[in-house]
Short mmCIF file of C-alpha atoms in Angstrom, two decimals:
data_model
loop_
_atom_site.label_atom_id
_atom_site.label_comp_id
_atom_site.label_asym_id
_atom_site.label_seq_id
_atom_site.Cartn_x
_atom_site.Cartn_y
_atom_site.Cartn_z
CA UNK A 138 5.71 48.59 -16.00
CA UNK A 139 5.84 45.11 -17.42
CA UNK A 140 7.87 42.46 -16.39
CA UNK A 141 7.95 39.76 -18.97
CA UNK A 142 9.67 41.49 -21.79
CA UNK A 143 9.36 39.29 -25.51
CA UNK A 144 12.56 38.76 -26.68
CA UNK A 145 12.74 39.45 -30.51
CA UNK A 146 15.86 37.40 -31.07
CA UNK A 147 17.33 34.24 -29.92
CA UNK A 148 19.76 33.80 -27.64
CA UNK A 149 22.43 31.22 -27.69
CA UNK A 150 22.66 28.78 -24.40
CA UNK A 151 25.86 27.64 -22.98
CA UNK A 152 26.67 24.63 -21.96
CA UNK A 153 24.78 23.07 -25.15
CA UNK A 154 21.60 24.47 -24.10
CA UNK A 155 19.02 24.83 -26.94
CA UNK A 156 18.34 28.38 -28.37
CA UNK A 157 15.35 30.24 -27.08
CA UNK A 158 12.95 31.73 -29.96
CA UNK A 159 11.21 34.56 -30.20
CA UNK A 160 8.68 34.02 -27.40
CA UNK A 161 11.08 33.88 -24.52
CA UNK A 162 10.61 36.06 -21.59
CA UNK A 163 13.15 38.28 -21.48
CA UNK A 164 15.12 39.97 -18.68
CA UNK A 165 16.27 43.41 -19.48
CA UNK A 166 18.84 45.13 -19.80
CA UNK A 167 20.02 41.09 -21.12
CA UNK A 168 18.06 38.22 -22.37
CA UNK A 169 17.20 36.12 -19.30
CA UNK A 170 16.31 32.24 -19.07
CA UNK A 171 13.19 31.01 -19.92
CA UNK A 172 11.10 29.74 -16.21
CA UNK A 173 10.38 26.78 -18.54
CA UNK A 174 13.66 25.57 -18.83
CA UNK A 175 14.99 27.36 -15.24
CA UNK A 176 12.41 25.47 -13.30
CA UNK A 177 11.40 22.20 -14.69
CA UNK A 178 14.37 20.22 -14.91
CA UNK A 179 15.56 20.92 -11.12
CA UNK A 180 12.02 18.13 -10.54
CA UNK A 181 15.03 15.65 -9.69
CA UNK A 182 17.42 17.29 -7.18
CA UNK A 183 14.83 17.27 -4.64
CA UNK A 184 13.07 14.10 -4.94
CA UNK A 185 16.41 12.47 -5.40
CA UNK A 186 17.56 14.00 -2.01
CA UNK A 187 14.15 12.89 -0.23
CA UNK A 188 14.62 9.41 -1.72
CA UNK A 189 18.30 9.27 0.50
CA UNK A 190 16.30 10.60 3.60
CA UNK A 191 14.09 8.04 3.33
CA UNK A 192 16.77 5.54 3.17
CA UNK A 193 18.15 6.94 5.95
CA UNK A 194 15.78 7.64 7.92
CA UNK A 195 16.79 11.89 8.01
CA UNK A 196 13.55 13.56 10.05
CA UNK A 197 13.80 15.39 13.43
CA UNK A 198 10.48 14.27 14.58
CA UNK A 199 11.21 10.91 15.42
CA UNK A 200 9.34 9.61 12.32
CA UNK A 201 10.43 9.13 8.46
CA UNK A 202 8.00 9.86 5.63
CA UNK A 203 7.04 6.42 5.23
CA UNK A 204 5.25 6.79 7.91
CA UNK A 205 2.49 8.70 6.14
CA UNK A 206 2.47 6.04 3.10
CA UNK A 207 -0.07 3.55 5.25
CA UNK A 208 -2.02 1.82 3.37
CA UNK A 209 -4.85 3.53 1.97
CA UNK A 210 -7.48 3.83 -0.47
CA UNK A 211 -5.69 6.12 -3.82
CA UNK A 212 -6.95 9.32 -3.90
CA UNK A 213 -7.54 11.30 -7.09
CA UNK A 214 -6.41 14.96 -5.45
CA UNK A 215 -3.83 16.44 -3.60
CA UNK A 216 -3.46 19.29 -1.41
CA UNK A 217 -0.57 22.61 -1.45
CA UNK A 218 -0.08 24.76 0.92
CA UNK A 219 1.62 28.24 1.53
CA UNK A 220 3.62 28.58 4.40
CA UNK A 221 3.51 32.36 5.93
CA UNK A 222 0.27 33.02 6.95
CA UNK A 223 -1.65 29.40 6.69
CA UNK A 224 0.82 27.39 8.74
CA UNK A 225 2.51 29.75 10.26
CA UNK A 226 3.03 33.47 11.38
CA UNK A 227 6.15 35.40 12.44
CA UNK A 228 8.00 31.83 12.67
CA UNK A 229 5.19 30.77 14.99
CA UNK A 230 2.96 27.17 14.47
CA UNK A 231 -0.85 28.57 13.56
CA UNK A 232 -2.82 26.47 16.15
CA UNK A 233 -5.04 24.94 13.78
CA UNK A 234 -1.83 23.62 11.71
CA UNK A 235 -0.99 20.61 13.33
CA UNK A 236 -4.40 19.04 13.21
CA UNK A 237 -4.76 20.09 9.70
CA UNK A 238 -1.24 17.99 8.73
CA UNK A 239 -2.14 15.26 11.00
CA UNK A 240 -5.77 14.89 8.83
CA UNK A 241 -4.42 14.63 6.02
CA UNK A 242 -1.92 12.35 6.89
CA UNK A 243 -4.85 9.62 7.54
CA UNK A 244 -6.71 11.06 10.91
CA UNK A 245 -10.10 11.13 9.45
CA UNK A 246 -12.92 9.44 9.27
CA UNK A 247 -12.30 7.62 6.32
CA UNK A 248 -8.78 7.11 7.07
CA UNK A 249 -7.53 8.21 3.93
CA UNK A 250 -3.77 9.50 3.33
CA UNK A 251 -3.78 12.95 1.27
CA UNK A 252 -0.47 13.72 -0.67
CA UNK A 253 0.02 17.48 -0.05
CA UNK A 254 3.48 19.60 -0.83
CA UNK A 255 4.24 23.06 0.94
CA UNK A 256 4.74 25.79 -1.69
CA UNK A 257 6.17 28.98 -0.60
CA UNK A 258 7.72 32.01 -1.54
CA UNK A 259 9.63 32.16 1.02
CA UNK A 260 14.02 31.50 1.13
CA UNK A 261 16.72 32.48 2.27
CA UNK A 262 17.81 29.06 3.49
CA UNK A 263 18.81 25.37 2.17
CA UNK A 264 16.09 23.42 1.65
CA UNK A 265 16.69 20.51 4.05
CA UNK A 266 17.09 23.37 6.59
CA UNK A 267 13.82 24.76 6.18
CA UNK A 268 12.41 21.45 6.02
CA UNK A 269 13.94 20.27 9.24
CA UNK A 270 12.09 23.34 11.10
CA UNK A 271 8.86 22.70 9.78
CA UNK A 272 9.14 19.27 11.07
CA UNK A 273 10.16 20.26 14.10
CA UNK A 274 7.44 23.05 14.42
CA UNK A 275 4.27 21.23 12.64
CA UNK A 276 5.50 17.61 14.45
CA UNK A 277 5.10 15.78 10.96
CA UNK A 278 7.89 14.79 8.36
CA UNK A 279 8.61 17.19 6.23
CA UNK A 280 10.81 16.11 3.07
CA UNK A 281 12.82 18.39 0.45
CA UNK A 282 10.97 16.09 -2.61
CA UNK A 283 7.29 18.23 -0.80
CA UNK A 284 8.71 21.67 -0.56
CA UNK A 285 9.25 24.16 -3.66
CA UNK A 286 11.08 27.54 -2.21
CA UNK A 287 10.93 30.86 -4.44
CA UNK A 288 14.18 30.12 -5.69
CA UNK A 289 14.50 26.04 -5.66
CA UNK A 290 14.68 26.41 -9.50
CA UNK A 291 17.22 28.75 -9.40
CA UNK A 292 19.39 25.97 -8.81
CA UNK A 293 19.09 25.14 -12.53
CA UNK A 294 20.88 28.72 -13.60
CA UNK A 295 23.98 27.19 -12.33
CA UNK A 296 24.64 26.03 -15.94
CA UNK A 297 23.97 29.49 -17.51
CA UNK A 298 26.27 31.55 -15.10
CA UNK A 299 29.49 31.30 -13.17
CA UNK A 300 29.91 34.77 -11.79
CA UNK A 301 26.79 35.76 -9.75
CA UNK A 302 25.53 38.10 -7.38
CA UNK A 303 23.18 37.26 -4.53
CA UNK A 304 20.90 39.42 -2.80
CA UNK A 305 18.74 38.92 0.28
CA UNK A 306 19.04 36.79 3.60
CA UNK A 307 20.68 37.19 6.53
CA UNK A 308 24.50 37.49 6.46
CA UNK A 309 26.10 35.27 4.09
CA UNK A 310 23.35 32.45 4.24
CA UNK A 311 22.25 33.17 0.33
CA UNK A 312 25.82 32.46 -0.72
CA UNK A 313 26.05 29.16 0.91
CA UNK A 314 22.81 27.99 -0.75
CA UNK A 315 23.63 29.34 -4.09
CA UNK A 316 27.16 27.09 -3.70
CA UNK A 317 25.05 24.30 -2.60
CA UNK A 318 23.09 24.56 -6.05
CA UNK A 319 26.34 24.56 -7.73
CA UNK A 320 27.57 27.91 -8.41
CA UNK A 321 30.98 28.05 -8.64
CA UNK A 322 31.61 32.11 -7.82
CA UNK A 323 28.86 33.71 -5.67
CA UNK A 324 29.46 37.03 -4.35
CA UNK A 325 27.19 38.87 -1.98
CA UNK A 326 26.84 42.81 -1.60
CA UNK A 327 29.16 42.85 1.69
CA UNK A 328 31.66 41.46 -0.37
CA UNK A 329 31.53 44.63 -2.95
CA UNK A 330 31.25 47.35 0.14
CA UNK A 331 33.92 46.07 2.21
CA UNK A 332 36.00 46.28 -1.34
CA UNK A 333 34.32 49.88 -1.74
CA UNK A 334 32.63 50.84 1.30
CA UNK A 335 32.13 54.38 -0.03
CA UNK A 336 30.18 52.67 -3.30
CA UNK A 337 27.37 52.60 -0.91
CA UNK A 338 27.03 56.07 1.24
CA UNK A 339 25.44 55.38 5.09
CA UNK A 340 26.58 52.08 5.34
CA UNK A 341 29.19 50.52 7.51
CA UNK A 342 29.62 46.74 7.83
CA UNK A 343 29.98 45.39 11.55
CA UNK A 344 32.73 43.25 12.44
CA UNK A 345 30.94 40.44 12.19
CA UNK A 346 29.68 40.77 9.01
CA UNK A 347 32.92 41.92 7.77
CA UNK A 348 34.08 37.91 8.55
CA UNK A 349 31.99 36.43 6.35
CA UNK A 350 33.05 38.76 3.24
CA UNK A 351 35.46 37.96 0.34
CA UNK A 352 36.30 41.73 -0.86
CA UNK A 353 38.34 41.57 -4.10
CA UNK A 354 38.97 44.23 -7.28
CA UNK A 355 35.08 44.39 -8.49
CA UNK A 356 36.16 46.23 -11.64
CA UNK A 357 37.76 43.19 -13.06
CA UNK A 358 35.17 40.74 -11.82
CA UNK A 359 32.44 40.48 -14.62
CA UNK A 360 29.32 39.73 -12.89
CA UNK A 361 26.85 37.71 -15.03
CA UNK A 362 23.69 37.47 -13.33
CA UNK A 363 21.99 38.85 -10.26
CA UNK A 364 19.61 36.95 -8.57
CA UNK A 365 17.39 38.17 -5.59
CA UNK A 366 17.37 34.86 -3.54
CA UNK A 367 15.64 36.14 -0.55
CA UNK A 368 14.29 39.32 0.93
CA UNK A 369 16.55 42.09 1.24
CA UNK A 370 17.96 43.26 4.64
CA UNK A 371 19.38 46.55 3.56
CA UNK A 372 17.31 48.28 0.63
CA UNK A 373 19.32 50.91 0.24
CA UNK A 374 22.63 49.46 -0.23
CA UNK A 375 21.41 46.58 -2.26
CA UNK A 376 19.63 49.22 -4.47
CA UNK A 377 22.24 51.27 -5.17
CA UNK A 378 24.76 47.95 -6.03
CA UNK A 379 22.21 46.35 -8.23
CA UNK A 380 21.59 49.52 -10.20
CA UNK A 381 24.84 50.13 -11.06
CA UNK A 382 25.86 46.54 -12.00
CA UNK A 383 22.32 46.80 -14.75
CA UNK A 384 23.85 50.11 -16.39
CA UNK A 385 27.69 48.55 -16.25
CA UNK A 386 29.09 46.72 -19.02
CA UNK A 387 29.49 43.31 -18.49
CA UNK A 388 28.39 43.44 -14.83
CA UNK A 389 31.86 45.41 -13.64
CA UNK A 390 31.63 47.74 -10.94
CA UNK A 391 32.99 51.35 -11.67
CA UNK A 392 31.43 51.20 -15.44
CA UNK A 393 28.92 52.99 -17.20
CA UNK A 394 27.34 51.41 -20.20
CA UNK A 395 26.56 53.74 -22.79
CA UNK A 396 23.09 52.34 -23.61
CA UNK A 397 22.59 51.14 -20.24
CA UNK A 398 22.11 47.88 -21.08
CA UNK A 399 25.16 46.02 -21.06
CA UNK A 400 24.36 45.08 -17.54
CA UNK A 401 23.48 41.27 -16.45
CA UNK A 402 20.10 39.72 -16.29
CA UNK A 403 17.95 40.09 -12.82
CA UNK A 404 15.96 37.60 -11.09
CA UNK A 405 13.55 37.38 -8.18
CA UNK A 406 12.83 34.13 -6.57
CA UNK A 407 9.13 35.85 -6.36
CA UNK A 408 7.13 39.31 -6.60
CA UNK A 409 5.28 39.64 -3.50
CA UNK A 410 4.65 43.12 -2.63
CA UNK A 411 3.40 42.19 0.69
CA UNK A 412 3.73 39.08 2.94
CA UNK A 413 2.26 38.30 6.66
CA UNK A 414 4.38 38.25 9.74
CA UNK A 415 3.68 38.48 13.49
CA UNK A 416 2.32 41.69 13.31
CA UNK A 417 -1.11 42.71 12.83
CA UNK A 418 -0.62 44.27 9.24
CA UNK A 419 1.24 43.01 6.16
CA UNK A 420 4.63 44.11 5.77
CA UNK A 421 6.08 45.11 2.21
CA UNK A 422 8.22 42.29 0.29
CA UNK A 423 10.68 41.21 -2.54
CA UNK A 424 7.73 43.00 -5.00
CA UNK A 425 8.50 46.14 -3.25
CA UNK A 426 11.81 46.36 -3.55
CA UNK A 427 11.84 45.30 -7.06
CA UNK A 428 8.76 47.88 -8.13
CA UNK A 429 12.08 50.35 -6.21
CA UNK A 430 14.66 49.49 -8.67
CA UNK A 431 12.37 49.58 -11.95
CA UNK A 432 12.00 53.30 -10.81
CA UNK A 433 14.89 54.30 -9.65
CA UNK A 434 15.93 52.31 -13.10
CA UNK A 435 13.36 54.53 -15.09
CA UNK A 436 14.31 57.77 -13.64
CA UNK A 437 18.11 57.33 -14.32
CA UNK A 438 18.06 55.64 -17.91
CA UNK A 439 14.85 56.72 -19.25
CA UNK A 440 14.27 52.95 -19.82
CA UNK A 441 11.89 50.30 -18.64
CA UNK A 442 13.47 47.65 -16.73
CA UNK A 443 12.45 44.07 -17.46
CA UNK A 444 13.17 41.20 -14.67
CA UNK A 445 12.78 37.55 -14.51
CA UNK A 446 9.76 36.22 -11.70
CA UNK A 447 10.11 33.34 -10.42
CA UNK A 448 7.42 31.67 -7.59
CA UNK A 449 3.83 32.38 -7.46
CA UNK A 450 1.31 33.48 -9.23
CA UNK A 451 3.50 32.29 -12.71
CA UNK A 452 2.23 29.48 -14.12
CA UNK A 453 5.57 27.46 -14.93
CA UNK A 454 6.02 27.80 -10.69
CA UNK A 455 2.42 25.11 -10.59
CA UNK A 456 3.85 23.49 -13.46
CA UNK A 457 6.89 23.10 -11.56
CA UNK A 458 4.92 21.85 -8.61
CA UNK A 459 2.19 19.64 -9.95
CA UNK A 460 5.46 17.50 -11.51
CA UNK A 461 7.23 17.69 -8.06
CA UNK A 462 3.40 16.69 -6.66
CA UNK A 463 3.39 14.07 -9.14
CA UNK A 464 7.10 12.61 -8.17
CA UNK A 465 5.82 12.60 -4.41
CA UNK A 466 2.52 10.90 -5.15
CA UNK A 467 4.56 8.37 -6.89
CA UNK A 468 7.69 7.17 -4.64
CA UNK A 469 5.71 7.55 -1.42
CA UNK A 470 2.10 7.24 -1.87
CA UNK A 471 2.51 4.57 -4.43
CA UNK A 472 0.39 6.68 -6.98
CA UNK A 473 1.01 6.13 -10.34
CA UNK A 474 -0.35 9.35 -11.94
CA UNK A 475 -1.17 12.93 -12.17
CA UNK A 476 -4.04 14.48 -9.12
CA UNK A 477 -7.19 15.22 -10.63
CA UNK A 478 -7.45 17.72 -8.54
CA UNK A 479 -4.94 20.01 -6.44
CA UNK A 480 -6.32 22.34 -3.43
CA UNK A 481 -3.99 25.35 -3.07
CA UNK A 482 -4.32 26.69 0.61
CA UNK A 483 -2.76 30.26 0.78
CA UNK A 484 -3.31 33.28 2.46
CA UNK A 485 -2.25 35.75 -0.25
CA UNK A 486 -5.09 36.44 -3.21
CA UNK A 487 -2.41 38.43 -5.62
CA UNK A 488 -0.18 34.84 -5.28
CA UNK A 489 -1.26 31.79 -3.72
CA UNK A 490 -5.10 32.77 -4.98
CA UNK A 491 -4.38 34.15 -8.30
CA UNK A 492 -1.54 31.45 -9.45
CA UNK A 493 -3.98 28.64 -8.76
CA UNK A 494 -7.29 30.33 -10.36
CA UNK A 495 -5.02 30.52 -13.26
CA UNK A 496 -3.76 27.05 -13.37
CA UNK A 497 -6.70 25.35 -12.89
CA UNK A 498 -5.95 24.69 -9.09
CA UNK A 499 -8.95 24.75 -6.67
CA UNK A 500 -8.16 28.00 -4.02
CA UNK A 501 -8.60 27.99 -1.00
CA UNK A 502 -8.06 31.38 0.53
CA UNK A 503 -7.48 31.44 4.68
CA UNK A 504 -8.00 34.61 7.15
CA UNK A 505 -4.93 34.26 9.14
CA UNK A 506 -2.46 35.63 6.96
CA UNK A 507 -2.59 38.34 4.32
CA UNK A 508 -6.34 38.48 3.69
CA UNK A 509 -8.00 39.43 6.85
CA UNK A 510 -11.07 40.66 5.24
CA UNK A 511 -14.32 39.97 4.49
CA UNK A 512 -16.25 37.17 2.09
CA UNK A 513 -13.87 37.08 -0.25
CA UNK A 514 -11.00 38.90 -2.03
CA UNK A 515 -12.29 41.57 -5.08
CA UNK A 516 -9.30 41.72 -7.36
CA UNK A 517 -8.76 37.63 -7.36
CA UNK A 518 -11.15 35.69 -5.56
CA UNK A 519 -10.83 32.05 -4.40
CA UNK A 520 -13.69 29.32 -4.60
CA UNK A 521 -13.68 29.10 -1.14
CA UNK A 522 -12.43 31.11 2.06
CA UNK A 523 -12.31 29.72 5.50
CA UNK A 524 -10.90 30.76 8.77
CA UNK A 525 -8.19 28.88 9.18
CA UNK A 526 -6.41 26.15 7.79
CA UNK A 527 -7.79 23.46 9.21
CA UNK A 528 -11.39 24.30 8.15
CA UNK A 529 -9.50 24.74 4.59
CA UNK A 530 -9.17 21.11 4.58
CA UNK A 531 -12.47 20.56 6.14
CA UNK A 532 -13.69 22.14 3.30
CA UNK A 533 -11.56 20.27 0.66
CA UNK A 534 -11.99 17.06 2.13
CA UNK A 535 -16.11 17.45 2.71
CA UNK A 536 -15.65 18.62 -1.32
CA UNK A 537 -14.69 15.32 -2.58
CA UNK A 538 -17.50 13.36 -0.89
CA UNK A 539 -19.82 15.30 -3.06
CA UNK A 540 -21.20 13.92 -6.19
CA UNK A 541 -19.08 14.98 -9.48
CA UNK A 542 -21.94 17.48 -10.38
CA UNK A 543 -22.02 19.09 -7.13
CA UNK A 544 -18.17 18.93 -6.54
CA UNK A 545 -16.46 22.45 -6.95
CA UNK A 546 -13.50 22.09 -9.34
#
């Protein structure tokens, strides 16, 4: 079942927005965003926000980013890492992170400083909050103008939609970061059981939940997009609300659209099927859920169901990052100009591994996460596999002291 649907007609933009031509991806049952113009503009919202933590000196660990700017020799590449499963595992530090961090931050033997972002999947939480516990965890600084979330760009759908539903997280968390980015009306599925609570059979909202929802008449709410922020916490419930908001008209609850596809656009902040956590095998994802609704879709309209994919393996997510890579090369490392080269350190072949082959990245695929297997992945192997992630930037590091025609690139 495809995702990426072409678009055979333009769709106007509000807000002054260009139209999008015929080679748009589009999200089904409506025409969806383009990830080129969803993602690349946000580039400023975080680096402008690390540039004010910087001035005011905003990191737990008891040191500021500047910190890692020493004076150097410039280096030509740049290092990315996934979180889950390379750094760390069911919340908790890998034991081989810190020293990996603290290399690159100029503990080697040639005392060089390597720029390096964190690129994850992951969400669920404001960005400055997730930053603040990797600092705290990894003991470096960790700035918001280094780290991409799976849906940091959807920040930059606040001028396509007023009226949007958010999926995933824990309570109400979702909501708070969507109003953060700038959405003016976010409502959450609690909000539409405790209006309905028999729209959504086996289901009963605790008291404390029940706090944190904003129950009004759904019918006369038109709901304009829905956008999976994080990773759902109740699969059925969210199922059966999503569903029926994609074959509604105009995104009202109660309504049946004819063609079943009067409904508003979907996006996931990323399409991981599996992910790591603290126990010993992989654990199914966002990508499960949403392979879920295309067939419960499917089965009820006879239609395929197109969605919008944000994070890894798209391209426009490394696009997004090498210019956020760039930004931070720039204002801290005093580096004028793209990386040559950019090591992606991930744990997952089908994203982390596959997104970088793709782009041109050099992958670096880790055992302590996802793949737990042997030599290398089959379906998308990297150019090297190591351990840990420490001996990934071993390995990345010993790379760039070869001679160009020996180097791996």
């Amino acid at each position: 079942m495809s995702t990426a649907i072409i678009s055979s007609q333009p769709t106007s933009m509000p807000n002054g927005m260009n139209s999008i031509s015929a080679s748009v991806l589009r999200s089904s049952p409506r025409v969806g965003i383009p990830l080129s113009i969803a993602m690349a503009p946000a580039v400023a919202c975080p680096v402008d926000h690390a540039r004010q933590q910087v001035d005011e000196g905003i990191f737990s660990s008891g040191s500021s980013v500047s910190d890692v700017s020493t004076e150097s020799p410039k280096v030509e590449f740049a290092v990315a890492f996934d979180i889950d499963g390379v750094l760390l595992k069911g919340g908790e530090v890998i034991p081989e992170a810190k020293e990996a961090l603290r290399m690159l931050n100029g503990e080697n033997e040639d005392g060089i400083v390597v720029p390096y972002i964190f690129l994850t999947n992951g969400g669920g939480k404001l960005e400055q909050d997730r930053c603040k516990e990797l600092s705290d965890k990894l003991e470096v600084p960790v700035s918001t103008s280094q780290f991409i979330q799976g849906h940091t760009p959807m920040r930059n759908l606040v001028e396509l939609y007023n009226t949007v539903l958010v999926v995933g997280g824990v309570g109400d968390t979702c909501r708070k970061v969507a109003e953060t980015y700038g959405f003016k009306d976010v409502i959450t599925p609690g909000d539409i059981i405790a209006w309905k609570p028999d729209c959504v059979p086996f289901r009963t909202l605790t008291e404390e939940e029940l706090k944190s929802c904003h129950p009004r008449d759904f019918t006369k709410v038109d709901i304009q997009a829905i956008l999976v922020f994080a990773d759902s916490r109740d699969w059925a419930g969210d199922q059966q609300i999503i569903i029926e908001l994609l074959t509604s008209v105009n995104g009202r609850m109660g309504t049946v659209s004819k063609t079943s596809q009067e409904g508003p656009p979907l996006y996931y902040s990323h399409g991981d099927v599996v992910w790591a956590t603290s126990y010993s095998l992989p654990r199914f994802g966002m990508g499960a859920l949403r392979k879920c609704i295309e067939t419960l879709y499917t089965e009820s309209t006879g239609k395929d169901l197109g969605s919008t994919l944000m994070g890894k393996p798209h391209s426009t997510t490394y696009k997004y990052a090498t210019q956020v890579l760039t930004e931070w090369r720039r204002e801290i490392h005093n580096i004028n100009k793209d990386p040559t080269r950019v090591y992606m350190i991930g744990d997952s072949p089908f994203s982390d591994i596959r997104g970088a082959n793709q782009f041109g990245w050099i992958s670096i695929l880790v055992r302590t996460g996802v793949f737990q297997g042997g030599e290398n992945a089959e379906d998308y192997p990297a150019r090297s596999v190591q351990n840990n992630v420490l001996d990934a930037v071993k390995w990345a590091l010993a790379n760039e002291k070869l001679p160009e025609n020996q180097r791996i690139s």
